[in-house]
PDB file of C-alpha atoms in Angstrom:
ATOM      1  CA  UNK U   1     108.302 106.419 119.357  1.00 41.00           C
ATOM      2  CA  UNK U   2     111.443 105.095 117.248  1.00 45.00           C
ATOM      3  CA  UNK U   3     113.313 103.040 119.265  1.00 45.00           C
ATOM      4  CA  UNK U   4     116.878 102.448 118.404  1.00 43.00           C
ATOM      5  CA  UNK U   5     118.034  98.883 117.061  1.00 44.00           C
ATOM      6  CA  UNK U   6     120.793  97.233 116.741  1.00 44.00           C
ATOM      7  CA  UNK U   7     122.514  96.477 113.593  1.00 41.00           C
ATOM      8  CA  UNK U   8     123.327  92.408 113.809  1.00 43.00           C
ATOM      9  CA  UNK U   9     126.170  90.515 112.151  1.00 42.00           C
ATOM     10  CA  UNK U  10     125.232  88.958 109.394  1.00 40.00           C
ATOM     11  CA  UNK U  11     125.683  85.839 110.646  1.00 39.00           C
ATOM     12  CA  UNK U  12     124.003  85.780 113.716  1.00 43.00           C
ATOM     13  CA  UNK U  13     120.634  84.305 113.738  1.00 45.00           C
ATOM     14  CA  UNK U  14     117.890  87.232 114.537  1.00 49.00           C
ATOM     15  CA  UNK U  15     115.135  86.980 117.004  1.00 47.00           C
ATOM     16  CA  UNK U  16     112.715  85.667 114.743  1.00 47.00           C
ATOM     17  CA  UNK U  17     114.477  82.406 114.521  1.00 50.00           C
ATOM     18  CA  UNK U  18     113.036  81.178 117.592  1.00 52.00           C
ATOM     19  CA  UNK U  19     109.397  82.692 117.143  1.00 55.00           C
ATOM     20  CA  UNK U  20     106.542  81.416 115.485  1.00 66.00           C
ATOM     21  CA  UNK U  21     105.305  82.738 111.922  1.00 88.00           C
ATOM     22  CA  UNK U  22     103.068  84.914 113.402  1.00 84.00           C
ATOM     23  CA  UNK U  23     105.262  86.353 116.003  1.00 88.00           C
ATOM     24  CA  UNK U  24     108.024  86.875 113.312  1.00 86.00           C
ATOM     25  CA  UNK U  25     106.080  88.290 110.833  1.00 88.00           C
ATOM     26  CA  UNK U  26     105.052  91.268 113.356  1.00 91.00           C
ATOM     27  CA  UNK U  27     108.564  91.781 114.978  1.00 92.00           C
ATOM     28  CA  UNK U  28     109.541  92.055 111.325  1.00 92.00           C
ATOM     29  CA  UNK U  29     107.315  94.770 110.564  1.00 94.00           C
ATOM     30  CA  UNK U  30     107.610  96.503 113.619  1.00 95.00           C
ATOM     31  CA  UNK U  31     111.488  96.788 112.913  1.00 96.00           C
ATOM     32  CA  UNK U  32     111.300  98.095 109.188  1.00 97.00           C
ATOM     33  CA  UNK U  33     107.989 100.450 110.364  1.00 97.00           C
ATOM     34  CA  UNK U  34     110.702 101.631 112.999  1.00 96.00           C
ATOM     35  CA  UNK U  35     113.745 101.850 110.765  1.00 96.00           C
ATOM     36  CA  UNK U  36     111.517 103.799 107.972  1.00 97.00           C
ATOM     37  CA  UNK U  37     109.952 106.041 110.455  1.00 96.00           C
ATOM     38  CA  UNK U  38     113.634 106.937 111.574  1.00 96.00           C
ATOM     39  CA  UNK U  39     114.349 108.679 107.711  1.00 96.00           C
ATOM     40  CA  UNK U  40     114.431 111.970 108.104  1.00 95.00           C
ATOM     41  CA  UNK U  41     112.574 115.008 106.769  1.00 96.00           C
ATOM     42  CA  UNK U  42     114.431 115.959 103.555  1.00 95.00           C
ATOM     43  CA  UNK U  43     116.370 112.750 103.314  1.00 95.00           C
ATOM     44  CA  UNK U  44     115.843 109.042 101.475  1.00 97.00           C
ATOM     45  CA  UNK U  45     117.142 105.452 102.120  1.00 97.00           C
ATOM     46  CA  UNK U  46     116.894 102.618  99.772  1.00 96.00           C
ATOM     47  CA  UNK U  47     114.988  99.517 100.774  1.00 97.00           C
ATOM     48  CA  UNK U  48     118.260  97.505 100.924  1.00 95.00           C
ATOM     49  CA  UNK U  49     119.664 100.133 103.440  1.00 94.00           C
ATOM     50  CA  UNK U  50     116.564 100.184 105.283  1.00 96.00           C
ATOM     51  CA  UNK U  51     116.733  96.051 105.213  1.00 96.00           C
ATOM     52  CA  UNK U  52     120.041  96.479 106.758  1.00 94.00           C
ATOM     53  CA  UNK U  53     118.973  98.415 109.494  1.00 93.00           C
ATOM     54  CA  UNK U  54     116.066  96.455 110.475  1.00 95.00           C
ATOM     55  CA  UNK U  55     118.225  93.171 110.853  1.00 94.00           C
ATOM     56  CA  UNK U  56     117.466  91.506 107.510  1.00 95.00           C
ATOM     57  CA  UNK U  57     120.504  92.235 105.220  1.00 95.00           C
ATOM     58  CA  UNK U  58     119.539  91.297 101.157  1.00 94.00           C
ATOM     59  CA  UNK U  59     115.673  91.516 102.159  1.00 95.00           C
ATOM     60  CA  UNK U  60     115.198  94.432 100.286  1.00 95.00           C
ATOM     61  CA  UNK U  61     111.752  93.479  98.778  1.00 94.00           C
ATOM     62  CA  UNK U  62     110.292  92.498 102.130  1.00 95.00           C
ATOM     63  CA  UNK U  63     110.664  96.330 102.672  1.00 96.00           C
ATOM     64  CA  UNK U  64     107.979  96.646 100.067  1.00 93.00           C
ATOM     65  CA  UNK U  65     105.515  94.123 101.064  1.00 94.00           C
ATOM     66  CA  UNK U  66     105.717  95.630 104.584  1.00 95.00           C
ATOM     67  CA  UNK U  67     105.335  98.959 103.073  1.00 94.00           C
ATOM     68  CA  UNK U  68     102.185  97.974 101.311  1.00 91.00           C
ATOM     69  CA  UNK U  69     101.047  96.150 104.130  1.00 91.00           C
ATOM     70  CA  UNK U  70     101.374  98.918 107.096  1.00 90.00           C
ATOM     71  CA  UNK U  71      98.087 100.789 107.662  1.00 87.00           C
ATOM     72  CA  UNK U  72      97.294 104.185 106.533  1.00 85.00           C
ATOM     73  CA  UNK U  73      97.217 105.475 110.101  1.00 85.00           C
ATOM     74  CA  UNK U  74     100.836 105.053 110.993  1.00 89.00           C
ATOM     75  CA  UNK U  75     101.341 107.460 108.144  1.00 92.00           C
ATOM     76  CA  UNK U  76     104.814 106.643 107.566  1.00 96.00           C
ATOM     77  CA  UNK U  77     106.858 108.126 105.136  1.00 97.00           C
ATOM     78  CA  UNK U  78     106.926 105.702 102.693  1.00 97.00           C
ATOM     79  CA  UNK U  79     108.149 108.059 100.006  1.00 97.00           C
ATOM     80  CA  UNK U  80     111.113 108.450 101.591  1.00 98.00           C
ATOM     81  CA  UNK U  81     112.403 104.452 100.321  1.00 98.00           C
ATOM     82  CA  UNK U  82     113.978 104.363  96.924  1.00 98.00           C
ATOM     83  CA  UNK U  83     115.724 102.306  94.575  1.00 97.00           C
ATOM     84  CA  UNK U  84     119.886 101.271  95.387  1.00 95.00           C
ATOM     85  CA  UNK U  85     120.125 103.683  92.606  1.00 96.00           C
ATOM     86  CA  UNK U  86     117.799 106.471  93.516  1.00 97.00           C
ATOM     87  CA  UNK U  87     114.849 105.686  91.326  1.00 98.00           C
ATOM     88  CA  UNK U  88     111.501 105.254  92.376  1.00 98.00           C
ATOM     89  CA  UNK U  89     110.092 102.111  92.789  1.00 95.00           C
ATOM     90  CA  UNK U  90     106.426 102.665  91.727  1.00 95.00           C
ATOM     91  CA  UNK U  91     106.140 102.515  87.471  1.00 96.00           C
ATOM     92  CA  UNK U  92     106.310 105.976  86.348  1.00 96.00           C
ATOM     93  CA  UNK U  93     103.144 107.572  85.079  1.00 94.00           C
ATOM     94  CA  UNK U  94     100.896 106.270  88.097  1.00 96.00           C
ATOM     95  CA  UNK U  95      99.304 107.883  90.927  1.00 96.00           C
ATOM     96  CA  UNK U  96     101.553 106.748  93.349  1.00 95.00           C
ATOM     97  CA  UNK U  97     104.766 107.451  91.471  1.00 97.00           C
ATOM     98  CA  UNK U  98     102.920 111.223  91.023  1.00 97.00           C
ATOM     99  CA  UNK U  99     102.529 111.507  95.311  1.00 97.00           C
ATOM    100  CA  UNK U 100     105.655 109.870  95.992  1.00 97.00           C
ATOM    101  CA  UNK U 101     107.511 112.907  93.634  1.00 98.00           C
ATOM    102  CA  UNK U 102     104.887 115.245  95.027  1.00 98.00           C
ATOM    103  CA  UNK U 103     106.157 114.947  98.626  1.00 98.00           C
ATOM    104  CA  UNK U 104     109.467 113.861  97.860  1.00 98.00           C
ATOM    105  CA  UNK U 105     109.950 117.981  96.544  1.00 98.00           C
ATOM    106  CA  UNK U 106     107.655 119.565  99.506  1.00 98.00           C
ATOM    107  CA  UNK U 107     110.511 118.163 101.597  1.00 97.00           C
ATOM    108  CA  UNK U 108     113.166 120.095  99.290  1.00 97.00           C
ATOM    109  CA  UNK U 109     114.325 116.664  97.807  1.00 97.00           C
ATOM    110  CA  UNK U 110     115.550 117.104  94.261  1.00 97.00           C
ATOM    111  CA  UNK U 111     113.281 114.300  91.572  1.00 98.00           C
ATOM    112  CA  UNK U 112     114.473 114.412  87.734  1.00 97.00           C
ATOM    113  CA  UNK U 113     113.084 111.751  85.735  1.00 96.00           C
ATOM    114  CA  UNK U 114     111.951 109.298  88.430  1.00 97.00           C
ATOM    115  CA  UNK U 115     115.369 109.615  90.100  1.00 98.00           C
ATOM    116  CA  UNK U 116     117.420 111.303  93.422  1.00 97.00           C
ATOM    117  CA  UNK U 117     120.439 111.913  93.733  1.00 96.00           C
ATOM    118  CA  UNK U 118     121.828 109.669  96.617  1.00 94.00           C
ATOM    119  CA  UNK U 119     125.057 111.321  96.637  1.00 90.00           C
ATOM    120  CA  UNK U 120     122.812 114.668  97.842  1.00 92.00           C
ATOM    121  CA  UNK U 121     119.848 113.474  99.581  1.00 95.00           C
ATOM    122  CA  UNK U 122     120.340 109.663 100.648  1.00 92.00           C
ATOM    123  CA  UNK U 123     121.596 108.201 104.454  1.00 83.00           C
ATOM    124  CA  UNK U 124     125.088 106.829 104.149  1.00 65.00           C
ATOM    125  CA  UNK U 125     124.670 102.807 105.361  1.00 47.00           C
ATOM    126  CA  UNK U 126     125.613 103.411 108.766  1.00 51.00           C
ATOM    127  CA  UNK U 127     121.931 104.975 109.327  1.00 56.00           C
ATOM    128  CA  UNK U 128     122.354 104.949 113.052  1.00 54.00           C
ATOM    129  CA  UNK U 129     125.686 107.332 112.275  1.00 59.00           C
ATOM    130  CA  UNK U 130     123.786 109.406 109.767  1.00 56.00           C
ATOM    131  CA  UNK U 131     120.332 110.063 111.863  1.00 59.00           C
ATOM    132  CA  UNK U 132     121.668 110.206 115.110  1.00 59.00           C
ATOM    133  CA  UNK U 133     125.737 111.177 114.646  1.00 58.00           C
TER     134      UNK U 133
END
C-alpha cells in the first residue's frame, strides 16, 4: 500500500536525523520505494522529483542506489524514473536501457533516442497534486 507523505520544508530536519544509520537507511528506502511506487501507469518522474517527494530535496542519486538496491519482488516500476531532462539513465545500447524503453512504450509512453518528453508524459513537481488532484 502507498501511503501518502508529506512534502517537508527544506529546512526542517527529517526523521532520520534522530535515528541511527541503520534505521535511516530503511526509512529512506521505504519513502523513495513509496514515492516511486506512487508513478503512475503511463507517466514518468525524474529522480530529483521523486527525491523531492520522499523528503530529500538535491538527493537525486540516492534515488538510484535505492533503485538498484530494492529487491526484485517489490517489482517496482523502476522504468518509470528518468533524467531532469527526460533521458534515460542507463548507457544506451545495454540491456537495461533496451527493458526500460521496452516497458516505457507498453505503457503508451513516447521514447525517441533515449529520451521522453516531460512536457507530455512527466508529473509536474507537486506529485501529490498530479497523482492524487
Amino acid at each position: 500500500m502507498v501511503r501518502s507523505l508529506p512534502f517537508p520544508d527544506m529546512h526542517e530536519t527529517t526523521m532520520t536525523d534522530e535515528l541511527d544509520n541503520d534505521e535511516a537507511r530503511a526509512l529512506r528506502a521505504t519513502r523513495i520505494i513509496d514515492a516511486v511506487a506512487a508513478i503512475p501507469r503511463g507517466r514518468v518522474a525524474s529522480y530529483g522529483a521523486i527525491a523531492a517527494r520522499a523528503g530529500y530535496p538535491g538527493r537525486a542519486r540516492l534515488i538510484g542506489r535505492v533503485l538498484g538496491d530494492a529487491p526484485n519482488r517489490l517489482d517496482l516500476p523502476w522504468h518509470r524514473v528518468l533524467r531532469a531532462d527526460g533521458r534515460i539513465g542507463i548507457p544506451a545500447g545495454t540491456q537495461g536501457f533496451r527493458e526500460q524503453c521496452r516497458r516505457l512504450k507498453a505503457e503508451g509512453v513516447t521514447v525517441k533516442d533515449g529520451r521522453v518528453p516531460m512536457s507530455a508524459f512527466g508529473l509536474d513537481h507537486d506529485l501529490d497534486r498530479a497523482i492524487w488532484g
